[in-house]
Amino acid sequence: MPLAFAAADQGILPDRLIHALVGSGGIVPAAPITPEQTQPASLDLRLGNVAYRVRASFLPGPKAIVKDRIDDLTLHVIALGSGAVLETGCVYIVPLMESLALPPDIAGAANPKSSTGRLDVFTRVIADHARAFDQAEAGYHGPLYVEISPRTFPVLVHEGSRLSQMRFHRGRAVVLGDALAALHARERLVDEQGVDLDQGVAIGVDLSGLGPEGLIGYRAKRHTGVIDVDRRGAYEVADFWEPIRANERRTLILDPNEFYILASKQAVQVPPDFAAEMAPFDPLVGEFRVHYAGFFDPGFGYAGAGGRGARAVLEVRSREVPFILEHGQTVGRLVFERMLARPDQLYGQGIGSNYQAQSLKLSKHFRG
């Protein structure tokens, strides 16, 4: 499909239009885009060959470019060609292999990949002159960088490692109100009656216990070994995670500054003509943050793409005080947006998707 739109066209670019954007020079890769980079509604972004350990996180603001701030704040430079360990509690800036020369009607929005979030690796994409993280304004021409801050596990990364992903939008086509209610009635977005649809589909946490052992989630261990972000099924769960089991009250006390993997109470479906994103949670109703990696691709949990509803895996970090979660408590809202066109391939449909039809699942790096 050529990269041409009618005036009223709004929504997220699917896989074939992302390829068209590459072909027309809107995405400028330092090396050819590989097939595994393109997801149904996003493009994986690759690390370049160097990381800058900086004193602090920053935004360049409208009068500065990222390189100038790197020059001011760098403590040391790390080559990534043969791999390097990024330590917890440190902030790194890495130039990405993908730059942008977007048309004036196309913007970009980034998020950590699911596996990145499940390792508690905090990433944010930065563009020159940016006033906000993870945003490339419509018509942006320039390089992209990613801020990386491992919070729990030290990680081994390489040139070409993919920690972040970017969606490309023409306008916004968010589905709210009556339109969202009609979509839910037609497609059953979650397997729950009387679901709260105000400003998105309310997602609650499951603390009832799965299986005979009543597993509700995992708490990350401290002082572990290094995780190579490019290795699948390489690590024993018990070396990095402590299992958490349900109690009679179906509650969980979140300890300050600890990291948890939990699952949603609802099974989610994302229809083929839509994508979804877990909206940032309102801090006024809880002292915790949920879901660093918020993109849900078309076909996630969808029966026609090999799913029958899939739980949303929740990456949860408590803030400064202990906080009690209760079974079914709302922890986020899933916001749906229309695609500009249906993707050629859906999530889970022959593209090696790791989390189709998932229940409670750690990242792909762990065995089992």
mmCIF file of C-alpha atoms in Angstrom:
data_model
loop_
_atom_site.group_PDB
_atom_site.id
_atom_site.type_symbol
_atom_site.label_atom_id
_atom_site.label_comp_id
_atom_site.label_asym_id
_atom_site.label_seq_id
_atom_site.Cartn_x
_atom_site.Cartn_y
_atom_site.Cartn_z
ATOM 1 C CA MET A 1 0.000 0.000 0.000
ATOM 2 C CA PRO A 2 1.467 3.436 -0.886
ATOM 3 C CA LEU A 3 1.964 5.955 1.902
ATOM 4 C CA ALA A 4 -0.953 8.172 0.911
ATOM 5 C CA PHE A 5 -4.033 9.030 2.951
ATOM 6 C CA ALA A 6 -7.414 10.649 2.594
ATOM 7 C CA ALA A 7 -7.876 13.818 4.626
ATOM 8 C CA ALA A 8 -10.118 12.066 7.155
ATOM 9 C CA ASP A 9 -7.833 9.039 7.713
ATOM 10 C CA GLN A 10 -6.741 8.744 11.329
ATOM 11 C CA GLY A 11 -5.224 5.932 13.359
ATOM 12 C CA ILE A 12 -2.150 3.769 13.888
ATOM 13 C CA LEU A 13 -0.016 2.637 10.953
ATOM 14 C CA PRO A 14 -0.013 -1.180 10.509
ATOM 15 C CA ASP A 15 2.997 -3.278 9.553
ATOM 16 C CA ARG A 16 2.835 -2.738 5.776
ATOM 17 C CA LEU A 17 2.515 1.041 6.183
ATOM 18 C CA ILE A 18 5.515 1.006 8.517
ATOM 19 C CA HIS A 19 7.426 -0.689 5.696
ATOM 20 C CA ALA A 20 6.109 1.974 3.328
ATOM 21 C CA LEU A 21 7.321 4.644 5.740
ATOM 22 C CA VAL A 22 10.783 3.062 5.659
ATOM 23 C CA GLY A 23 10.682 2.872 1.853
ATOM 24 C CA SER A 24 9.710 6.533 1.517
ATOM 25 C CA GLY A 25 12.509 7.708 3.816
ATOM 26 C CA GLY A 26 10.325 8.520 6.833
ATOM 27 C CA ILE A 27 12.315 6.024 8.933
ATOM 28 C CA VAL A 28 16.054 6.100 8.317
ATOM 29 C CA PRO A 29 17.824 2.979 9.626
ATOM 30 C CA ALA A 30 21.600 2.763 10.027
ATOM 31 C CA ALA A 31 21.309 -0.879 8.899
ATOM 32 C CA PRO A 32 18.474 -2.524 6.964
ATOM 33 C CA ILE A 33 15.288 -3.203 8.927
ATOM 34 C CA THR A 34 15.047 -6.905 9.770
ATOM 35 C CA PRO A 35 11.779 -8.893 9.508
ATOM 36 C CA GLU A 36 11.590 -9.561 13.251
ATOM 37 C CA GLN A 37 11.614 -5.820 14.015
ATOM 38 C CA THR A 38 8.195 -5.183 12.507
ATOM 39 C CA GLN A 39 5.244 -5.973 14.744
ATOM 40 C CA PRO A 40 1.568 -5.693 13.692
ATOM 41 C CA ALA A 41 1.362 -2.071 14.884
ATOM 42 C CA SER A 42 4.886 -1.016 15.837
ATOM 43 C CA LEU A 43 8.574 -1.124 14.964
ATOM 44 C CA ASP A 44 11.226 -2.430 17.365
ATOM 45 C CA LEU A 45 14.080 0.049 17.815
ATOM 46 C CA ARG A 46 17.677 -1.192 17.926
ATOM 47 C CA LEU A 47 20.502 -0.020 20.158
ATOM 48 C CA GLY A 48 23.485 1.583 18.476
ATOM 49 C CA ASN A 49 27.114 0.763 19.207
ATOM 50 C CA VAL A 50 27.754 2.946 22.244
ATOM 51 C CA ALA A 51 26.157 3.787 25.604
ATOM 52 C CA TYR A 52 26.771 6.947 27.599
ATOM 53 C CA ARG A 53 26.622 6.656 31.374
ATOM 54 C CA VAL A 54 25.173 9.992 32.443
ATOM 55 C CA ARG A 55 24.740 11.716 35.782
ATOM 56 C CA ALA A 56 20.986 12.041 35.556
ATOM 57 C CA SER A 57 17.945 11.669 33.340
ATOM 58 C CA PHE A 58 17.034 14.707 31.255
ATOM 59 C CA LEU A 59 14.843 16.157 28.537
ATOM 60 C CA PRO A 60 16.533 18.433 26.004
ATOM 61 C CA GLY A 61 13.675 20.933 25.766
ATOM 62 C CA PRO A 62 12.788 22.985 22.680
ATOM 63 C CA LYS A 63 16.133 24.796 22.441
ATOM 64 C CA ALA A 64 18.548 21.866 22.727
ATOM 65 C CA ILE A 65 19.494 18.607 21.064
ATOM 66 C CA VAL A 66 20.220 15.378 22.909
ATOM 67 C CA LYS A 67 23.867 15.196 21.845
ATOM 68 C CA ASP A 68 24.672 18.491 23.554
ATOM 69 C CA ARG A 69 23.131 17.290 26.815
ATOM 70 C CA ILE A 70 25.063 14.021 26.543
ATOM 71 C CA ASP A 71 28.296 16.000 26.160
ATOM 72 C CA ASP A 72 27.479 17.917 29.350
ATOM 73 C CA LEU A 73 26.393 14.950 31.482
ATOM 74 C CA THR A 74 28.500 11.934 30.408
ATOM 75 C CA LEU A 75 30.549 10.180 33.082
ATOM 76 C CA HIS A 76 31.975 7.525 30.782
ATOM 77 C CA VAL A 77 31.393 5.835 27.422
ATOM 78 C CA ILE A 78 30.731 2.113 26.953
ATOM 79 C CA ALA A 79 31.136 0.211 23.676
ATOM 80 C CA LEU A 80 28.250 -2.175 22.977
ATOM 81 C CA GLY A 81 29.672 -4.006 19.967
ATOM 82 C CA SER A 82 30.616 -7.144 21.901
ATOM 83 C CA GLY A 83 28.098 -6.604 24.698
ATOM 84 C CA ALA A 84 28.208 -4.625 27.936
ATOM 85 C CA VAL A 85 26.570 -4.842 31.342
ATOM 86 C CA LEU A 86 24.288 -1.984 32.386
ATOM 87 C CA GLU A 87 24.163 -1.746 36.177
ATOM 88 C CA THR A 88 21.129 -1.158 38.357
ATOM 89 C CA GLY A 89 20.602 2.353 39.676
ATOM 90 C CA CYS A 90 22.485 3.933 36.761
ATOM 91 C CA VAL A 91 21.200 5.984 33.835
ATOM 92 C CA TYR A 92 22.464 5.329 30.312
ATOM 93 C CA ILE A 93 21.716 7.074 27.018
ATOM 94 C CA VAL A 94 22.112 5.023 23.822
ATOM 95 C CA PRO A 95 21.734 6.401 20.282
ATOM 96 C CA LEU A 96 19.320 4.202 18.332
ATOM 97 C CA MET A 97 19.969 2.750 14.890
ATOM 98 C CA GLU A 98 16.689 4.247 13.630
ATOM 99 C CA SER A 99 16.401 7.964 12.888
ATOM 100 C CA LEU A 100 13.261 9.693 11.630
ATOM 101 C CA ALA A 101 12.300 12.044 8.822
ATOM 102 C CA LEU A 102 8.550 11.903 9.360
ATOM 103 C CA PRO A 103 5.962 13.406 7.036
ATOM 104 C CA PRO A 104 4.155 16.417 8.520
ATOM 105 C CA ASP A 105 1.048 14.346 9.310
ATOM 106 C CA ILE A 106 2.777 11.373 11.005
ATOM 107 C CA ALA A 107 3.919 11.276 14.655
ATOM 108 C CA GLY A 108 5.609 8.558 16.731
ATOM 109 C CA ALA A 109 4.969 7.223 20.249
ATOM 110 C CA ALA A 110 7.321 4.792 22.000
ATOM 111 C CA ASN A 111 7.099 2.290 24.849
ATOM 112 C CA PRO A 112 9.293 -0.436 26.330
ATOM 113 C CA LYS A 113 8.845 -3.862 24.770
ATOM 114 C CA SER A 114 6.929 -6.333 26.938
ATOM 115 C CA SER A 115 10.049 -8.331 27.803
ATOM 116 C CA THR A 116 11.875 -5.130 28.791
ATOM 117 C CA GLY A 117 9.145 -4.111 31.216
ATOM 118 C CA ARG A 118 8.984 -7.574 32.758
ATOM 119 C CA LEU A 119 12.679 -7.280 33.650
ATOM 120 C CA ASP A 120 12.052 -3.936 35.405
ATOM 121 C CA VAL A 121 14.293 -2.160 32.911
ATOM 122 C CA PHE A 122 12.987 1.384 32.638
ATOM 123 C CA THR A 123 13.391 2.782 29.112
ATOM 124 C CA ARG A 124 12.259 6.046 27.512
ATOM 125 C CA VAL A 125 12.910 7.260 23.980
ATOM 126 C CA ILE A 126 14.188 10.830 23.569
ATOM 127 C CA ALA A 127 14.084 13.019 20.440
ATOM 128 C CA ASP A 128 15.904 16.304 19.843
ATOM 129 C CA HIS A 129 14.051 19.358 21.204
ATOM 130 C CA ALA A 130 11.619 17.042 23.024
ATOM 131 C CA ARG A 131 9.369 18.374 25.769
ATOM 132 C CA ALA A 132 8.208 14.846 26.679
ATOM 133 C CA PHE A 133 9.663 11.349 26.700
ATOM 134 C CA ASP A 134 8.559 8.667 24.219
ATOM 135 C CA GLN A 135 7.200 11.207 21.720
ATOM 136 C CA ALA A 136 8.308 12.183 18.210
ATOM 137 C CA GLU A 137 6.161 15.065 17.010
ATOM 138 C CA ALA A 138 4.517 14.986 13.595
ATOM 139 C CA GLY A 139 7.093 15.892 10.962
ATOM 140 C CA TYR A 140 10.074 15.239 13.275
ATOM 141 C CA HIS A 141 13.429 14.999 11.477
ATOM 142 C CA GLY A 142 16.327 13.817 13.568
ATOM 143 C CA PRO A 143 17.956 11.058 15.599
ATOM 144 C CA LEU A 144 16.404 8.988 18.361
ATOM 145 C CA TYR A 145 17.995 7.991 21.654
ATOM 146 C CA VAL A 146 16.856 5.724 24.459
ATOM 147 C CA GLU A 147 17.364 6.277 28.160
ATOM 148 C CA ILE A 148 17.930 2.952 29.951
ATOM 149 C CA SER A 149 17.818 2.489 33.707
ATOM 150 C CA PRO A 150 17.815 -1.087 35.048
ATOM 151 C CA ARG A 151 15.931 -1.050 38.346
ATOM 152 C CA THR A 152 16.236 -4.619 39.689
ATOM 153 C CA PHE A 153 18.463 -6.828 37.515
ATOM 154 C CA PRO A 154 21.736 -5.853 35.825
ATOM 155 C CA VAL A 155 21.378 -6.559 32.105
ATOM 156 C CA LEU A 156 23.756 -7.435 29.292
ATOM 157 C CA VAL A 157 22.918 -5.561 26.087
ATOM 158 C CA HIS A 158 24.478 -5.557 22.635
ATOM 159 C CA GLU A 159 24.516 -3.379 19.563
ATOM 160 C CA GLY A 160 21.231 -4.239 17.872
ATOM 161 C CA SER A 161 19.396 -5.286 21.060
ATOM 162 C CA ARG A 162 15.723 -4.281 20.974
ATOM 163 C CA LEU A 163 14.381 -2.807 24.202
ATOM 164 C CA SER A 164 11.869 -0.258 22.901
ATOM 165 C CA GLN A 165 9.213 -0.052 20.207
ATOM 166 C CA MET A 166 7.516 2.808 18.376
ATOM 167 C CA ARG A 167 4.042 3.242 16.954
ATOM 168 C CA PHE A 168 3.296 5.733 14.210
ATOM 169 C CA HIS A 169 0.039 7.695 14.192
ATOM 170 C CA ARG A 170 -1.820 9.867 11.740
ATOM 171 C CA GLY A 171 -3.964 11.921 14.061
ATOM 172 C CA ARG A 172 -5.572 10.007 16.908
ATOM 173 C CA ALA A 173 -8.552 7.663 16.693
ATOM 174 C CA VAL A 174 -9.089 6.731 20.333
ATOM 175 C CA VAL A 175 -12.308 4.794 20.972
ATOM 176 C CA LEU A 176 -14.256 6.120 23.954
ATOM 177 C CA GLY A 177 -17.826 6.523 25.199
ATOM 178 C CA ASP A 178 -20.601 4.978 23.137
ATOM 179 C CA ALA A 179 -18.148 3.812 20.474
ATOM 180 C CA LEU A 180 -16.188 1.824 23.072
ATOM 181 C CA ALA A 181 -19.373 0.323 24.502
ATOM 182 C CA ALA A 182 -20.444 -0.743 21.002
ATOM 183 C CA LEU A 183 -17.028 -2.276 20.311
ATOM 184 C CA HIS A 184 -17.140 -4.211 23.587
ATOM 185 C CA ALA A 185 -20.656 -5.447 22.850
ATOM 186 C CA ARG A 186 -19.515 -6.653 19.431
ATOM 187 C CA GLU A 187 -16.077 -8.067 20.246
ATOM 188 C CA ARG A 188 -16.123 -8.789 24.017
ATOM 189 C CA LEU A 189 -12.929 -6.893 24.812
ATOM 190 C CA VAL A 190 -12.733 -8.491 28.255
ATOM 191 C CA ASP A 191 -14.471 -11.551 29.670
ATOM 192 C CA GLU A 192 -16.408 -9.676 32.323
ATOM 193 C CA GLN A 193 -19.998 -8.537 32.667
ATOM 194 C CA GLY A 194 -20.700 -4.939 33.641
ATOM 195 C CA VAL A 195 -17.167 -3.786 32.885
ATOM 196 C CA ASP A 196 -16.278 -0.157 33.641
ATOM 197 C CA LEU A 197 -15.680 1.579 30.278
ATOM 198 C CA ASP A 198 -15.097 5.126 31.500
ATOM 199 C CA GLN A 199 -12.005 6.511 29.697
ATOM 200 C CA GLY A 200 -11.013 3.002 28.620
ATOM 201 C CA VAL A 201 -11.579 -0.586 29.745
ATOM 202 C CA ALA A 202 -10.923 -0.934 33.480
ATOM 203 C CA ILE A 203 -8.414 -3.678 34.298
ATOM 204 C CA GLY A 204 -8.323 -5.273 37.749
ATOM 205 C CA VAL A 205 -5.705 -7.441 39.432
ATOM 206 C CA ASP A 206 -6.175 -11.174 40.050
ATOM 207 C CA LEU A 207 -5.248 -12.186 43.598
ATOM 208 C CA SER A 208 -7.445 -15.292 43.759
ATOM 209 C CA GLY A 209 -4.647 -17.746 42.961
ATOM 210 C CA LEU A 210 -3.891 -19.823 39.873
ATOM 211 C CA GLY A 211 -3.548 -23.613 39.868
ATOM 212 C CA PRO A 212 -3.305 -25.964 42.830
ATOM 213 C CA GLU A 213 -0.585 -23.862 44.494
ATOM 214 C CA GLY A 214 -2.620 -20.640 44.331
ATOM 215 C CA LEU A 215 0.086 -18.639 42.567
ATOM 216 C CA ILE A 216 -0.736 -14.926 42.171
ATOM 217 C CA GLY A 217 2.588 -13.563 41.009
ATOM 218 C CA TYR A 218 6.305 -13.107 41.560
ATOM 219 C CA ARG A 219 8.461 -10.717 43.548
ATOM 220 C CA ALA A 220 11.883 -9.934 42.105
ATOM 221 C CA LYS A 221 14.935 -10.943 44.107
ATOM 222 C CA ARG A 222 17.769 -8.526 44.771
ATOM 223 C CA HIS A 223 21.493 -9.058 44.133
ATOM 224 C CA THR A 224 21.032 -11.539 41.303
ATOM 225 C CA GLY A 225 23.183 -12.417 38.330
ATOM 226 C CA VAL A 226 23.163 -10.628 34.998
ATOM 227 C CA ILE A 227 20.413 -11.207 32.399
ATOM 228 C CA ASP A 228 21.366 -11.130 28.723
ATOM 229 C CA VAL A 229 18.392 -9.423 27.077
ATOM 230 C CA ASP A 230 18.971 -11.328 23.808
ATOM 231 C CA ARG A 231 18.830 -14.849 25.304
ATOM 232 C CA ARG A 232 15.557 -16.796 25.492
ATOM 233 C CA GLY A 233 14.826 -19.506 28.042
ATOM 234 C CA ALA A 234 18.295 -19.188 29.533
ATOM 235 C CA TYR A 235 17.614 -18.565 33.235
ATOM 236 C CA GLU A 236 16.049 -20.431 36.129
ATOM 237 C CA VAL A 237 13.049 -18.671 37.615
ATOM 238 C CA ALA A 238 14.107 -19.435 41.199
ATOM 239 C CA ASP A 239 17.404 -17.589 40.759
ATOM 240 C CA PHE A 240 15.619 -14.303 40.085
ATOM 241 C CA TRP A 241 12.049 -14.515 41.404
ATOM 242 C CA GLU A 242 10.196 -15.404 44.599
ATOM 243 C CA PRO A 243 6.708 -16.875 43.969
ATOM 244 C CA ILE A 244 3.755 -15.259 45.776
ATOM 245 C CA ARG A 245 0.686 -17.302 46.704
ATOM 246 C CA ALA A 246 -2.866 -16.242 47.506
ATOM 247 C CA ASN A 247 -4.085 -15.732 51.053
ATOM 248 C CA GLU A 248 -7.612 -16.156 52.393
ATOM 249 C CA ARG A 249 -8.278 -12.419 52.211
ATOM 250 C CA ARG A 250 -7.155 -12.278 48.555
ATOM 251 C CA THR A 251 -4.939 -9.273 49.255
ATOM 252 C CA LEU A 252 -1.292 -8.410 48.667
ATOM 253 C CA ILE A 253 0.787 -5.840 50.552
ATOM 254 C CA LEU A 254 3.195 -4.165 48.151
ATOM 255 C CA ASP A 255 6.502 -3.418 49.852
ATOM 256 C CA PRO A 256 8.092 -0.062 49.025
ATOM 257 C CA ASN A 257 10.474 -0.111 46.055
ATOM 258 C CA GLU A 258 9.911 -3.799 45.316
ATOM 259 C CA PHE A 259 9.009 -5.091 41.853
ATOM 260 C CA TYR A 260 6.164 -7.544 41.210
ATOM 261 C CA ILE A 261 4.769 -9.471 38.265
ATOM 262 C CA LEU A 262 1.006 -9.993 38.610
ATOM 263 C CA ALA A 263 -1.835 -10.785 36.204
ATOM 264 C CA SER A 264 -5.096 -9.097 35.325
ATOM 265 C CA LYS A 265 -8.392 -10.498 36.559
ATOM 266 C CA GLN A 266 -9.861 -10.108 33.079
ATOM 267 C CA ALA A 267 -8.812 -11.892 29.895
ATOM 268 C CA VAL A 268 -8.305 -9.317 27.146
ATOM 269 C CA GLN A 269 -8.982 -9.424 23.401
ATOM 270 C CA VAL A 270 -7.716 -6.849 20.907
ATOM 271 C CA PRO A 271 -9.646 -7.072 17.605
ATOM 272 C CA PRO A 272 -7.678 -7.003 14.317
ATOM 273 C CA ASP A 273 -8.662 -3.441 13.364
ATOM 274 C CA PHE A 274 -7.629 -1.961 16.705
ATOM 275 C CA ALA A 275 -4.606 -1.615 18.958
ATOM 276 C CA ALA A 276 -4.588 -0.876 22.671
ATOM 277 C CA GLU A 277 -2.381 0.695 25.282
ATOM 278 C CA MET A 278 -2.405 0.468 29.067
ATOM 279 C CA ALA A 279 -2.864 4.065 30.195
ATOM 280 C CA PRO A 280 -0.701 5.392 33.052
ATOM 281 C CA PHE A 281 -2.484 4.763 36.314
ATOM 282 C CA ASP A 282 -3.936 7.659 38.290
ATOM 283 C CA PRO A 283 -1.612 8.185 41.293
ATOM 284 C CA LEU A 284 -4.511 9.603 43.309
ATOM 285 C CA VAL A 285 -5.974 6.118 43.826
ATOM 286 C CA GLY A 286 -2.896 4.117 44.766
ATOM 287 C CA GLU A 287 0.770 4.366 45.696
ATOM 288 C CA PHE A 288 2.021 2.151 42.896
ATOM 289 C CA ARG A 289 2.857 2.151 39.204
ATOM 290 C CA VAL A 290 1.529 -0.507 36.822
ATOM 291 C CA HIS A 291 2.724 -1.685 33.425
ATOM 292 C CA TYR A 292 5.861 -0.063 32.062
ATOM 293 C CA ALA A 293 5.257 -1.746 28.690
ATOM 294 C CA GLY A 294 1.849 -0.622 27.601
ATOM 295 C CA PHE A 295 1.339 -1.634 23.931
ATOM 296 C CA PHE A 296 -1.147 -4.376 23.024
ATOM 297 C CA ASP A 297 -1.027 -5.337 19.353
ATOM 298 C CA PRO A 298 -3.967 -6.146 17.051
ATOM 299 C CA GLY A 299 -4.819 -9.813 17.610
ATOM 300 C CA PHE A 300 -3.573 -9.992 21.217
ATOM 301 C CA GLY A 301 -5.717 -12.664 22.865
ATOM 302 C CA TYR A 302 -7.964 -12.770 19.800
ATOM 303 C CA ALA A 303 -9.514 -16.144 18.946
ATOM 304 C CA GLY A 304 -8.822 -15.739 15.239
ATOM 305 C CA ALA A 305 -5.103 -15.272 15.967
ATOM 306 C CA GLY A 306 -4.635 -18.252 18.258
ATOM 307 C CA GLY A 307 -5.872 -16.777 21.529
ATOM 308 C CA ARG A 308 -9.022 -17.138 23.607
ATOM 309 C CA GLY A 309 -8.477 -14.052 25.642
ATOM 310 C CA ALA A 310 -5.138 -13.397 27.329
ATOM 311 C CA ARG A 311 -4.408 -11.961 30.729
ATOM 312 C CA ALA A 312 -2.583 -8.654 30.825
ATOM 313 C CA VAL A 313 0.637 -9.210 32.732
ATOM 314 C CA LEU A 314 1.093 -6.343 35.166
ATOM 315 C CA GLU A 315 4.498 -4.976 36.078
ATOM 316 C CA VAL A 316 3.892 -3.396 39.457
ATOM 317 C CA ARG A 317 6.206 -1.242 41.561
ATOM 318 C CA SER A 318 5.147 0.246 44.866
ATOM 319 C CA ARG A 319 6.270 3.740 45.784
ATOM 320 C CA GLU A 320 7.426 5.096 49.148
ATOM 321 C CA VAL A 321 4.847 3.462 51.437
ATOM 322 C CA PRO A 322 3.392 -0.057 51.743
ATOM 323 C CA PHE A 323 0.106 -0.391 49.863
ATOM 324 C CA ILE A 324 -2.573 -3.096 50.049
ATOM 325 C CA LEU A 325 -3.979 -4.426 46.782
ATOM 326 C CA GLU A 326 -7.297 -6.285 46.857
ATOM 327 C CA HIS A 327 -8.570 -8.881 44.408
ATOM 328 C CA GLY A 328 -10.279 -7.209 41.467
ATOM 329 C CA GLN A 329 -9.023 -3.722 42.352
ATOM 330 C CA THR A 330 -8.692 -1.505 39.283
ATOM 331 C CA VAL A 331 -5.013 -1.011 38.474
ATOM 332 C CA GLY A 332 -5.148 0.435 34.964
ATOM 333 C CA ARG A 333 -7.264 1.250 31.913
ATOM 334 C CA LEU A 334 -6.844 -0.253 28.475
ATOM 335 C CA VAL A 335 -7.356 2.437 25.835
ATOM 336 C CA PHE A 336 -8.282 1.245 22.332
ATOM 337 C CA GLU A 337 -7.395 3.072 19.114
ATOM 338 C CA ARG A 338 -8.336 2.330 15.526
ATOM 339 C CA MET A 339 -5.757 1.127 13.028
ATOM 340 C CA LEU A 340 -5.420 2.951 9.719
ATOM 341 C CA ALA A 341 -5.743 -0.484 8.105
ATOM 342 C CA ARG A 342 -5.765 -4.090 9.273
ATOM 343 C CA PRO A 343 -2.207 -5.488 9.682
ATOM 344 C CA ASP A 344 -0.983 -8.163 7.299
ATOM 345 C CA GLN A 345 -0.131 -10.302 10.332
ATOM 346 C CA LEU A 346 -1.783 -10.266 13.739
ATOM 347 C CA TYR A 347 -0.145 -10.770 17.104
ATOM 348 C CA GLY A 348 0.457 -14.474 17.597
ATOM 349 C CA GLN A 349 -0.298 -15.351 13.976
ATOM 350 C CA GLY A 350 2.905 -17.014 12.811
ATOM 351 C CA ILE A 351 5.236 -14.209 13.926
ATOM 352 C CA GLY A 352 6.707 -15.831 17.041
ATOM 353 C CA SER A 353 4.727 -13.748 19.551
ATOM 354 C CA ASN A 354 5.820 -14.723 23.055
ATOM 355 C CA TYR A 355 2.717 -13.944 25.080
ATOM 356 C CA GLN A 356 -0.352 -15.023 23.072
ATOM 357 C CA ALA A 357 -2.978 -16.788 25.225
ATOM 358 C CA GLN A 358 -0.836 -16.028 28.287
ATOM 359 C CA SER A 359 -1.928 -16.299 31.880
ATOM 360 C CA LEU A 360 0.692 -15.316 34.467
ATOM 361 C CA LYS A 361 3.959 -15.298 32.538
ATOM 362 C CA LEU A 362 7.444 -14.015 33.167
ATOM 363 C CA SER A 363 9.557 -12.621 30.344
ATOM 364 C CA LYS A 364 10.864 -14.883 27.574
ATOM 365 C CA HIS A 365 14.306 -15.011 29.222
ATOM 366 C CA PHE A 366 13.202 -17.566 31.846
ATOM 367 C CA ARG A 367 12.670 -21.303 31.518
ATOM 368 C CA GLY A 368 9.208 -22.765 31.852
#
